[in-house]
Amino acid sequence: MGTTKDSRQTNDTYDSADMTDAATNTVPNAPTDSAANAQTETVTASKPTSGNRIKVIFGAVAAVLVVVIVIAAGFAYWNKQHGLERSYSQLQSVTEKPAHSTKQGGVPTFPASAYNPKAPDVDLYVDFLCPNCADLDKQISPTLRKLQAAKQINLYIHPVTFLDAKSKHHYSIRSASAFAYVAAHEPGKALDFVTQLYDKGFQPNNDNKKDITDQQIVDQAIKAGVRRDVAEHSTDGTYKDFVEKASKYTVLRKELFVDIRGDHRFSTPTICINGTMWQYRRLHSLQDVTPTLIQSLGLEEDQVGDKTVMPSIGHHSKALPIQKKFL
């Protein structure tokens, strides 16, 4: 009974608005059916389904991929525009370089005393793993030796290592570094060592799959007449950083690019005369390289090795055009 009384006293406190609500069986401020439905829809919409969550996740992943692609494309473009400058700067920063090497990475095959400021500069770009380089050496090496001995040219070899990925245990880099060491310490034997590296029974290639050791490189240097102490230190890797940096710079130099089966890029062997690429690849036959080189320098064949005669193009002019009979 007490409980019922208390309830009445509480109900008696309702005002007229409360009574109206009670008479209509509604709770004060209670939403109508339409409002309730709207709230339900709002709540339902605010709770994403599993399908919507998957779409959101895929959208986020796609956005991230777009950003990554844009960044990669931007880096590739920047690298294409500035890669040459950066690689050149890295080459200049190398601390251990062969004596009198050029800023472009050329290694002289002659002592400093044999440099002739009036003679043409001849730059030969090779990879000691390259079979075409070996073929060219057989044709042209005897003449290059005579021209260099008579101070009719200043011959620089650029030992490129872009085929290193195809070699076993980095032979391309190891042989290039060994050559640079021999040329720096015994330049008079540099060309003889090159010929030994190209020896048919020694040079590794895709057919013989040879795995050349450092000791075998040393042995080839000794066969070339290199002093034993120089030969044994040639494989220490003294100029490894130099040849790697020089190679990275070289392969980006567009003035050295050639068309190889529709691909415009650097390739070996490449010959430059006074800084301009000599188009020996246009020749009918590799056997024509030697007489054509002599003619392009501005010499007659019987003048090769004659210290009293200098090539007519001198130190600054471009090579003479190749005669049509060789094309």
PDB file of N, CA and C in Angstrom, residues 15-106:
ATOM      1  N   ASP A  15       2.734  18.096 -14.906  1.00  0.00           N
ATOM      2  CA  ASP A  15       2.022  19.291 -15.327  1.00  0.00           C
ATOM      3  C   ASP A  15       1.073  18.935 -16.441  1.00  0.00           C
ATOM      4  N   SER A  16       0.440  19.921 -17.011  1.00  0.00           N
ATOM      5  CA  SER A  16      -0.560  19.678 -18.043  1.00  0.00           C
ATOM      6  C   SER A  16       0.053  19.031 -19.270  1.00  0.00           C
ATOM      7  N   ALA A  17       1.235  19.400 -19.597  1.00  0.00           N
ATOM      8  CA  ALA A  17       1.900  18.800 -20.775  1.00  0.00           C
ATOM      9  C   ALA A  17       2.160  17.330 -20.538  1.00  0.00           C
ATOM     10  N   ASP A  18       2.537  17.037 -19.310  1.00  0.00           N
ATOM     11  CA  ASP A  18       2.788  15.646 -18.985  1.00  0.00           C
ATOM     12  C   ASP A  18       1.522  14.842 -19.093  1.00  0.00           C
ATOM     13  N   MET A  19       0.424  15.413 -18.640  1.00  0.00           N
ATOM     14  CA  MET A  19      -0.841  14.721 -18.676  1.00  0.00           C
ATOM     15  C   MET A  19      -1.272  14.473 -20.109  1.00  0.00           C
ATOM     16  N   THR A  20      -1.046  15.444 -20.942  1.00  0.00           N
ATOM     17  CA  THR A  20      -1.401  15.282 -22.359  1.00  0.00           C
ATOM     18  C   THR A  20      -0.620  14.134 -22.973  1.00  0.00           C
ATOM     19  N   ASP A  21       0.626  14.086 -22.656  1.00  0.00           N
ATOM     20  CA  ASP A  21       1.465  13.001 -23.181  1.00  0.00           C
ATOM     21  C   ASP A  21       0.988  11.660 -22.682  1.00  0.00           C
ATOM     22  N   ALA A  22       0.602  11.641 -21.424  1.00  0.00           N
ATOM     23  CA  ALA A  22       0.141  10.377 -20.863  1.00  0.00           C
ATOM     24  C   ALA A  22      -1.145   9.941 -21.495  1.00  0.00           C
ATOM     25  N   ALA A  23      -2.024  10.924 -21.769  1.00  0.00           N
ATOM     26  CA  ALA A  23      -3.307  10.586 -22.375  1.00  0.00           C
ATOM     27  C   ALA A  23      -3.156  10.022 -23.764  1.00  0.00           C
ATOM     28  N   THR A  24      -2.142  10.430 -24.445  1.00  0.00           N
ATOM     29  CA  THR A  24      -1.909   9.948 -25.825  1.00  0.00           C
ATOM     30  C   THR A  24      -0.959   8.774 -25.853  1.00  0.00           C
ATOM     31  N   ASN A  25      -0.604   8.229 -24.668  1.00  0.00           N
ATOM     32  CA  ASN A  25       0.291   7.068 -24.561  1.00  0.00           C
ATOM     33  C   ASN A  25       1.641   7.284 -25.249  1.00  0.00           C
ATOM     34  N   THR A  26       2.156   8.508 -25.183  1.00  0.00           N
ATOM     35  CA  THR A  26       3.483   8.773 -25.755  1.00  0.00           C
ATOM     36  C   THR A  26       4.408   9.237 -24.671  1.00  0.00           C
ATOM     37  N   VAL A  27       5.688   8.966 -24.875  1.00  0.00           N
ATOM     38  CA  VAL A  27       6.704   9.409 -23.923  1.00  0.00           C
ATOM     39  C   VAL A  27       7.159  10.788 -24.342  1.00  0.00           C
ATOM     40  N   PRO A  28       7.368  11.722 -23.419  1.00  0.00           N
ATOM     41  CA  PRO A  28       7.817  13.063 -23.793  1.00  0.00           C
ATOM     42  C   PRO A  28       9.092  12.995 -24.624  1.00  0.00           C
ATOM     43  N   ASN A  29       9.084  13.828 -25.703  1.00  0.00           N
ATOM     44  CA  ASN A  29      10.250  13.947 -26.604  1.00  0.00           C
ATOM     45  C   ASN A  29      10.570  12.658 -27.333  1.00  0.00           C
ATOM     46  N   ALA A  30       9.673  11.685 -27.303  1.00  0.00           N
ATOM     47  CA  ALA A  30       9.925  10.433 -28.020  1.00  0.00           C
ATOM     48  C   ALA A  30       9.809  10.667 -29.507  1.00  0.00           C
ATOM     49  N   PRO A  31      10.672  10.115 -30.327  1.00  0.00           N
ATOM     50  CA  PRO A  31      10.631  10.318 -31.775  1.00  0.00           C
ATOM     51  C   PRO A  31       9.439   9.617 -32.368  1.00  0.00           C
ATOM     52  N   THR A  32       8.967  10.184 -33.461  1.00  0.00           N
ATOM     53  CA  THR A  32       7.894   9.561 -34.220  1.00  0.00           C
ATOM     54  C   THR A  32       8.453   8.409 -35.005  1.00  0.00           C
ATOM     55  N   ASP A  33       7.570   7.617 -35.639  1.00  0.00           N
ATOM     56  CA  ASP A  33       8.022   6.456 -36.422  1.00  0.00           C
ATOM     57  C   ASP A  33       8.945   6.884 -37.545  1.00  0.00           C
ATOM     58  N   SER A  34       8.607   7.966 -38.247  1.00  0.00           N
ATOM     59  CA  SER A  34       9.442   8.423 -39.381  1.00  0.00           C
ATOM     60  C   SER A  34      10.791   8.887 -38.896  1.00  0.00           C
ATOM     61  N   ALA A  35      10.787   9.584 -37.783  1.00  0.00           N
ATOM     62  CA  ALA A  35      12.071  10.047 -37.235  1.00  0.00           C
ATOM     63  C   ALA A  35      12.914   8.881 -36.790  1.00  0.00           C
ATOM     64  N   ALA A  36      12.241   7.905 -36.171  1.00  0.00           N
ATOM     65  CA  ALA A  36      12.968   6.710 -35.726  1.00  0.00           C
ATOM     66  C   ALA A  36      13.572   5.973 -36.891  1.00  0.00           C
ATOM     67  N   ASN A  37      12.826   5.863 -37.983  1.00  0.00           N
ATOM     68  CA  ASN A  37      13.339   5.196 -39.190  1.00  0.00           C
ATOM     69  C   ASN A  37      14.538   5.940 -39.737  1.00  0.00           C
ATOM     70  N   ALA A  38      14.450   7.283 -39.709  1.00  0.00           N
ATOM     71  CA  ALA A  38      15.559   8.082 -40.231  1.00  0.00           C
ATOM     72  C   ALA A  38      16.800   7.869 -39.403  1.00  0.00           C
ATOM     73  N   GLN A  39      16.621   7.800 -38.096  1.00  0.00           N
ATOM     74  CA  GLN A  39      17.773   7.574 -37.240  1.00  0.00           C
ATOM     75  C   GLN A  39      18.376   6.202 -37.463  1.00  0.00           C
ATOM     76  N   THR A  40      17.466   5.225 -37.678  1.00  0.00           N
ATOM     77  CA  THR A  40      17.938   3.861 -37.940  1.00  0.00           C
ATOM     78  C   THR A  40      18.750   3.806 -39.209  1.00  0.00           C
ATOM     79  N   GLU A  41      18.240   4.508 -40.243  1.00  0.00           N
ATOM     80  CA  GLU A  41      18.986   4.523 -41.510  1.00  0.00           C
ATOM     81  C   GLU A  41      20.329   5.202 -41.333  1.00  0.00           C
ATOM     82  N   THR A  42      20.312   6.281 -40.520  1.00  0.00           N
ATOM     83  CA  THR A  42      21.570   6.999 -40.304  1.00  0.00           C
ATOM     84  C   THR A  42      22.585   6.111 -39.592  1.00  0.00           C
ATOM     85  N   VAL A  43      22.108   5.406 -38.590  1.00  0.00           N
ATOM     86  CA  VAL A  43      22.999   4.502 -37.859  1.00  0.00           C
ATOM     87  C   VAL A  43      23.512   3.394 -38.754  1.00  0.00           C
ATOM     88  N   THR A  44      22.589   2.867 -39.586  1.00  0.00           N
ATOM     89  CA  THR A  44      22.969   1.793 -40.502  1.00  0.00           C
ATOM     90  C   THR A  44      24.007   2.277 -41.499  1.00  0.00           C
ATOM     91  N   ALA A  45      23.795   3.502 -42.010  1.00  0.00           N
ATOM     92  CA  ALA A  45      24.726   4.042 -43.003  1.00  0.00           C
ATOM     93  C   ALA A  45      26.083   4.323 -42.390  1.00  0.00           C
ATOM     94  N   SER A  46      26.085   4.678 -41.100  1.00  0.00           N
ATOM     95  CA  SER A  46      27.360   5.013 -40.458  1.00  0.00           C
ATOM     96  C   SER A  46      28.175   3.785 -40.133  1.00  0.00           C
ATOM     97  N   LYS A  47      27.585   2.615 -40.251  1.00  0.00           N
ATOM     98  CA  LYS A  47      28.306   1.368 -39.993  1.00  0.00           C
ATOM     99  C   LYS A  47      28.616   0.681 -41.316  1.00  0.00           C
ATOM    100  N   PRO A  48      29.848   0.875 -41.861  1.00  0.00           N
ATOM    101  CA  PRO A  48      30.174   0.301 -43.164  1.00  0.00           C
ATOM    102  C   PRO A  48      30.132  -1.213 -43.127  1.00  0.00           C
ATOM    103  N   THR A  49      29.639  -1.769 -44.191  1.00  0.00           N
ATOM    104  CA  THR A  49      29.607  -3.220 -44.320  1.00  0.00           C
ATOM    105  C   THR A  49      31.000  -3.724 -44.623  1.00  0.00           C
ATOM    106  N   SER A  50      31.182  -5.054 -44.565  1.00  0.00           N
ATOM    107  CA  SER A  50      32.501  -5.635 -44.867  1.00  0.00           C
ATOM    108  C   SER A  50      32.904  -5.338 -46.304  1.00  0.00           C
ATOM    109  N   GLY A  51      31.900  -5.300 -47.206  1.00  0.00           N
ATOM    110  CA  GLY A  51      32.196  -4.980 -48.611  1.00  0.00           C
ATOM    111  C   GLY A  51      32.722  -3.572 -48.767  1.00  0.00           C
ATOM    112  N   ASN A  52      32.119  -2.630 -48.011  1.00  0.00           N
ATOM    113  CA  ASN A  52      32.578  -1.243 -48.068  1.00  0.00           C
ATOM    114  C   ASN A  52      33.989  -1.110 -47.505  1.00  0.00           C
ATOM    115  N   ARG A  53      34.256  -1.856 -46.425  1.00  0.00           N
ATOM    116  CA  ARG A  53      35.601  -1.796 -45.836  1.00  0.00           C
ATOM    117  C   ARG A  53      36.653  -2.288 -46.815  1.00  0.00           C
ATOM    118  N   ILE A  54      36.317  -3.333 -47.546  1.00  0.00           N
ATOM    119  CA  ILE A  54      37.268  -3.858 -48.549  1.00  0.00           C
ATOM    120  C   ILE A  54      37.533  -2.813 -49.621  1.00  0.00           C
ATOM    121  N   LYS A  55      36.468  -2.120 -50.042  1.00  0.00           N
ATOM    122  CA  LYS A  55      36.635  -1.077 -51.060  1.00  0.00           C
ATOM    123  C   LYS A  55      37.536   0.041 -50.543  1.00  0.00           C
ATOM    124  N   VAL A  56      37.332   0.403 -49.273  1.00  0.00           N
ATOM    125  CA  VAL A  56      38.160   1.448 -48.679  1.00  0.00           C
ATOM    126  C   VAL A  56      39.623   1.025 -48.643  1.00  0.00           C
ATOM    127  N   ILE A  57      39.859  -0.235 -48.252  1.00  0.00           N
ATOM    128  CA  ILE A  57      41.233  -0.748 -48.176  1.00  0.00           C
ATOM    129  C   ILE A  57      41.883  -0.756 -49.550  1.00  0.00           C
ATOM    130  N   PHE A  58      41.148  -1.270 -50.548  1.00  0.00           N
ATOM    131  CA  PHE A  58      41.704  -1.294 -51.908  1.00  0.00           C
ATOM    132  C   PHE A  58      41.965   0.119 -52.422  1.00  0.00           C
ATOM    133  N   GLY A  59      41.090   1.034 -52.083  1.00  0.00           N
ATOM    134  CA  GLY A  59      41.291   2.419 -52.502  1.00  0.00           C
ATOM    135  C   GLY A  59      42.541   3.014 -51.902  1.00  0.00           C
ATOM    136  N   ALA A  60      42.759   2.707 -50.609  1.00  0.00           N
ATOM    137  CA  ALA A  60      43.956   3.210 -49.934  1.00  0.00           C
ATOM    138  C   ALA A  60      45.220   2.617 -50.544  1.00  0.00           C
ATOM    139  N   VAL A  61      45.179   1.297 -50.806  1.00  0.00           N
ATOM    140  CA  VAL A  61      46.336   0.629 -51.425  1.00  0.00           C
ATOM    141  C   VAL A  61      46.616   1.217 -52.797  1.00  0.00           C
ATOM    142  N   ALA A  62      45.561   1.450 -53.571  1.00  0.00           N
ATOM    143  CA  ALA A  62      45.729   2.023 -54.912  1.00  0.00           C
ATOM    144  C   ALA A  62      46.344   3.412 -54.825  1.00  0.00           C
ATOM    145  N   ALA A  63      45.901   4.200 -53.840  1.00  0.00           N
ATOM    146  CA  ALA A  63      46.450   5.548 -53.683  1.00  0.00           C
ATOM    147  C   ALA A  63      47.941   5.495 -53.352  1.00  0.00           C
ATOM    148  N   VAL A  64      48.310   4.545 -52.467  1.00  0.00           N
ATOM    149  CA  VAL A  64      49.721   4.387 -52.103  1.00  0.00           C
ATOM    150  C   VAL A  64      50.541   3.980 -53.325  1.00  0.00           C
ATOM    151  N   LEU A  65      50.019   3.061 -54.121  1.00  0.00           N
ATOM    152  CA  LEU A  65      50.734   2.618 -55.323  1.00  0.00           C
ATOM    153  C   LEU A  65      50.931   3.765 -56.296  1.00  0.00           C
ATOM    154  N   VAL A  66      49.921   4.602 -56.437  1.00  0.00           N
ATOM    155  CA  VAL A  66      50.038   5.759 -57.328  1.00  0.00           C
ATOM    156  C   VAL A  66      51.159   6.673 -56.858  1.00  0.00           C
ATOM    157  N   VAL A  67      51.211   6.897 -55.543  1.00  0.00           N
ATOM    158  CA  VAL A  67      52.266   7.751 -54.985  1.00  0.00           C
ATOM    159  C   VAL A  67      53.647   7.145 -55.241  1.00  0.00           C
ATOM    160  N   VAL A  68      53.756   5.821 -55.020  1.00  0.00           N
ATOM    161  CA  VAL A  68      55.040   5.132 -55.245  1.00  0.00           C
ATOM    162  C   VAL A  68      55.460   5.231 -56.700  1.00  0.00           C
ATOM    163  N   ILE A  69      54.509   5.032 -57.615  1.00  0.00           N
ATOM    164  CA  ILE A  69      54.817   5.105 -59.048  1.00  0.00           C
ATOM    165  C   ILE A  69      55.263   6.500 -59.435  1.00  0.00           C
ATOM    166  N   VAL A  70      54.574   7.499 -58.900  1.00  0.00           N
ATOM    167  CA  VAL A  70      54.939   8.890 -59.202  1.00  0.00           C
ATOM    168  C   VAL A  70      56.343   9.198 -58.701  1.00  0.00           C
ATOM    169  N   ILE A  71      56.635   8.740 -57.468  1.00  0.00           N
ATOM    170  CA  ILE A  71      57.965   8.978 -56.906  1.00  0.00           C
ATOM    171  C   ILE A  71      59.030   8.268 -57.736  1.00  0.00           C
ATOM    172  N   ALA A  72      58.763   7.004 -58.114  1.00  0.00           N
ATOM    173  CA  ALA A  72      59.729   6.232 -58.916  1.00  0.00           C
ATOM    174  C   ALA A  72      59.959   6.884 -60.272  1.00  0.00           C
ATOM    175  N   ALA A  73      58.863   7.341 -60.894  1.00  0.00           N
ATOM    176  CA  ALA A  73      58.987   7.993 -62.197  1.00  0.00           C
ATOM    177  C   ALA A  73      59.782   9.288 -62.072  1.00  0.00           C
ATOM    178  N   GLY A  74      59.521  10.010 -60.985  1.00  0.00           N
ATOM    179  CA  GLY A  74      60.259  11.255 -60.763  1.00  0.00           C
ATOM    180  C   GLY A  74      61.738  11.005 -60.554  1.00  0.00           C
ATOM    181  N   PHE A  75      62.057   9.954 -59.791  1.00  0.00           N
ATOM    182  CA  PHE A  75      63.470   9.613 -59.563  1.00  0.00           C
ATOM    183  C   PHE A  75      64.135   9.178 -60.854  1.00  0.00           C
ATOM    184  N   ALA A  76      63.420   8.365 -61.654  1.00  0.00           N
ATOM    185  CA  ALA A  76      63.983   7.906 -62.929  1.00  0.00           C
ATOM    186  C   ALA A  76      64.273   9.090 -63.846  1.00  0.00           C
ATOM    187  N   TYR A  77      63.347  10.038 -63.872  1.00  0.00           N
ATOM    188  CA  TYR A  77      63.543  11.231 -64.716  1.00  0.00           C
ATOM    189  C   TYR A  77      64.723  12.035 -64.209  1.00  0.00           C
ATOM    190  N   TRP A  78      64.780  12.225 -62.873  1.00  0.00           N
ATOM    191  CA  TRP A  78      65.887  12.989 -62.297  1.00  0.00           C
ATOM    192  C   TRP A  78      67.220  12.296 -62.574  1.00  0.00           C
ATOM    193  N   ASN A  79      67.218  10.970 -62.412  1.00  0.00           N
ATOM    194  CA  ASN A  79      68.446  10.216 -62.640  1.00  0.00           C
ATOM    195  C   ASN A  79      68.892  10.311 -64.090  1.00  0.00           C
ATOM    196  N   LYS A  80      67.900  10.306 -65.015  1.00  0.00           N
ATOM    197  CA  LYS A  80      68.221  10.416 -66.433  1.00  0.00           C
ATOM    198  C   LYS A  80      68.821  11.775 -66.747  1.00  0.00           C
ATOM    199  N   GLN A  81      68.289  12.813 -66.084  1.00  0.00           N
ATOM    200  CA  GLN A  81      68.756  14.162 -66.335  1.00  0.00           C
ATOM    201  C   GLN A  81      70.081  14.458 -65.635  1.00  0.00           C
ATOM    202  N   HIS A  82      70.275  13.880 -64.460  1.00  0.00           N
ATOM    203  CA  HIS A  82      71.435  14.233 -63.645  1.00  0.00           C
ATOM    204  C   HIS A  82      72.382  13.065 -63.386  1.00  0.00           C
ATOM    205  N   GLY A  83      72.062  11.877 -63.896  1.00  0.00           N
ATOM    206  CA  GLY A  83      72.902  10.718 -63.656  1.00  0.00           C
ATOM    207  C   GLY A  83      74.314  10.886 -64.172  1.00  0.00           C
ATOM    208  N   LEU A  84      74.439  11.488 -65.355  1.00  0.00           N
ATOM    209  CA  LEU A  84      75.765  11.695 -65.947  1.00  0.00           C
ATOM    210  C   LEU A  84      76.591  12.637 -65.084  1.00  0.00           C
ATOM    211  N   GLU A  85      75.976  13.720 -64.630  1.00  0.00           N
ATOM    212  CA  GLU A  85      76.687  14.682 -63.793  1.00  0.00           C
ATOM    213  C   GLU A  85      77.118  14.036 -62.479  1.00  0.00           C
ATOM    214  N   ARG A  86      76.207  13.264 -61.881  1.00  0.00           N
ATOM    215  CA  ARG A  86      76.517  12.633 -60.610  1.00  0.00           C
ATOM    216  C   ARG A  86      77.630  11.600 -60.762  1.00  0.00           C
ATOM    217  N   SER A  87      77.562  10.786 -61.823  1.00  0.00           N
ATOM    218  CA  SER A  87      78.585   9.760 -62.025  1.00  0.00           C
ATOM    219  C   SER A  87      79.948  10.393 -62.329  1.00  0.00           C
ATOM    220  N   TYR A  88      79.934  11.512 -63.050  1.00  0.00           N
ATOM    221  CA  TYR A  88      81.201  12.218 -63.326  1.00  0.00           C
ATOM    222  C   TYR A  88      81.794  12.746 -62.023  1.00  0.00           C
ATOM    223  N   SER A  89      80.937  13.310 -61.172  1.00  0.00           N
ATOM    224  CA  SER A  89      81.400  13.836 -59.888  1.00  0.00           C
ATOM    225  C   SER A  89      81.956  12.720 -59.020  1.00  0.00           C
ATOM    226  N   GLN A  90      81.310  11.566 -59.033  1.00  0.00           N
ATOM    227  CA  GLN A  90      81.787  10.429 -58.246  1.00  0.00           C
ATOM    228  C   GLN A  90      83.137   9.936 -58.754  1.00  0.00           C
ATOM    229  N   LEU A  91      83.324   9.962 -60.078  1.00  0.00           N
ATOM    230  CA  LEU A  91      84.611   9.558 -60.645  1.00  0.00           C
ATOM    231  C   LEU A  91      85.719  10.511 -60.194  1.00  0.00           C
ATOM    232  N   GLN A  92      85.422  11.807 -60.180  1.00  0.00           N
ATOM    233  CA  GLN A  92      86.438  12.787 -59.781  1.00  0.00           C
ATOM    234  C   GLN A  92      86.797  12.659 -58.305  1.00  0.00           C
ATOM    235  N   SER A  93      85.866  12.128 -57.517  1.00  0.00           N
ATOM    236  CA  SER A  93      86.099  12.023 -56.071  1.00  0.00           C
ATOM    237  C   SER A  93      86.899  10.789 -55.675  1.00  0.00           C
ATOM    238  N   VAL A  94      87.171   9.900 -56.625  1.00  0.00           N
ATOM    239  CA  VAL A  94      87.956   8.696 -56.327  1.00  0.00           C
ATOM    240  C   VAL A  94      89.363   9.115 -55.897  1.00  0.00           C
ATOM    241  N   THR A  95      89.827   8.558 -54.807  1.00  0.00           N
ATOM    242  CA  THR A  95      91.132   8.969 -54.276  1.00  0.00           C
ATOM    243  C   THR A  95      92.291   8.185 -54.878  1.00  0.00           C
ATOM    244  N   GLU A  96      92.065   6.914 -55.217  1.00  0.00           N
ATOM    245  CA  GLU A  96      93.142   6.070 -55.741  1.00  0.00           C
ATOM    246  C   GLU A  96      92.963   5.908 -57.243  1.00  0.00           C
ATOM    247  N   LYS A  97      93.740   6.665 -58.022  1.00  0.00           N
ATOM    248  CA  LYS A  97      93.646   6.629 -59.483  1.00  0.00           C
ATOM    249  C   LYS A  97      95.017   6.333 -60.090  1.00  0.00           C
ATOM    250  N   PRO A  98      95.036   5.725 -61.289  1.00  0.00           N
ATOM    251  CA  PRO A  98      96.315   5.543 -61.984  1.00  0.00           C
ATOM    252  C   PRO A  98      96.933   6.901 -62.306  1.00  0.00           C
ATOM    253  N   ALA A  99      98.219   6.978 -62.249  1.00  0.00           N
ATOM    254  CA  ALA A  99      98.901   8.238 -62.534  1.00  0.00           C
ATOM    255  C   ALA A  99      98.561   8.729 -63.936  1.00  0.00           C
ATOM    256  N   HIS A 100      98.254  10.022 -64.031  1.00  0.00           N
ATOM    257  CA  HIS A 100      98.004  10.698 -65.312  1.00  0.00           C
ATOM    258  C   HIS A 100      96.760  10.173 -66.036  1.00  0.00           C
ATOM    259  N   SER A 101      95.869   9.515 -65.318  1.00  0.00           N
ATOM    260  CA  SER A 101      94.613   9.108 -65.952  1.00  0.00           C
ATOM    261  C   SER A 101      93.787  10.356 -66.249  1.00  0.00           C
ATOM    262  N   THR A 102      92.942  10.265 -67.274  1.00  0.00           N
ATOM    263  CA  THR A 102      92.153  11.422 -67.682  1.00  0.00           C
ATOM    264  C   THR A 102      90.916  11.575 -66.794  1.00  0.00           C
ATOM    265  N   LYS A 103      90.284  12.718 -66.867  1.00  0.00           N
ATOM    266  CA  LYS A 103      89.076  12.971 -66.087  1.00  0.00           C
ATOM    267  C   LYS A 103      87.919  12.086 -66.542  1.00  0.00           C
ATOM    268  N   GLN A 104      88.010  11.570 -67.769  1.00  0.00           N
ATOM    269  CA  GLN A 104      86.972  10.671 -68.292  1.00  0.00           C
ATOM    270  C   GLN A 104      87.256   9.208 -67.978  1.00  0.00           C
ATOM    271  N   GLY A 105      88.366   8.931 -67.294  1.00  0.00           N
ATOM    272  CA  GLY A 105      88.678   7.559 -66.907  1.00  0.00           C
ATOM    273  C   GLY A 105      89.627   6.833 -67.836  1.00  0.00           C
ATOM    274  N   GLY A 106      90.283   7.551 -68.747  1.00  0.00           N
ATOM    275  CA  GLY A 106      91.251   6.926 -69.643  1.00  0.00           C
ATOM    276  C   GLY A 106      92.580   6.686 -68.940  1.00  0.00           C
TER     277      GLY A 106
END
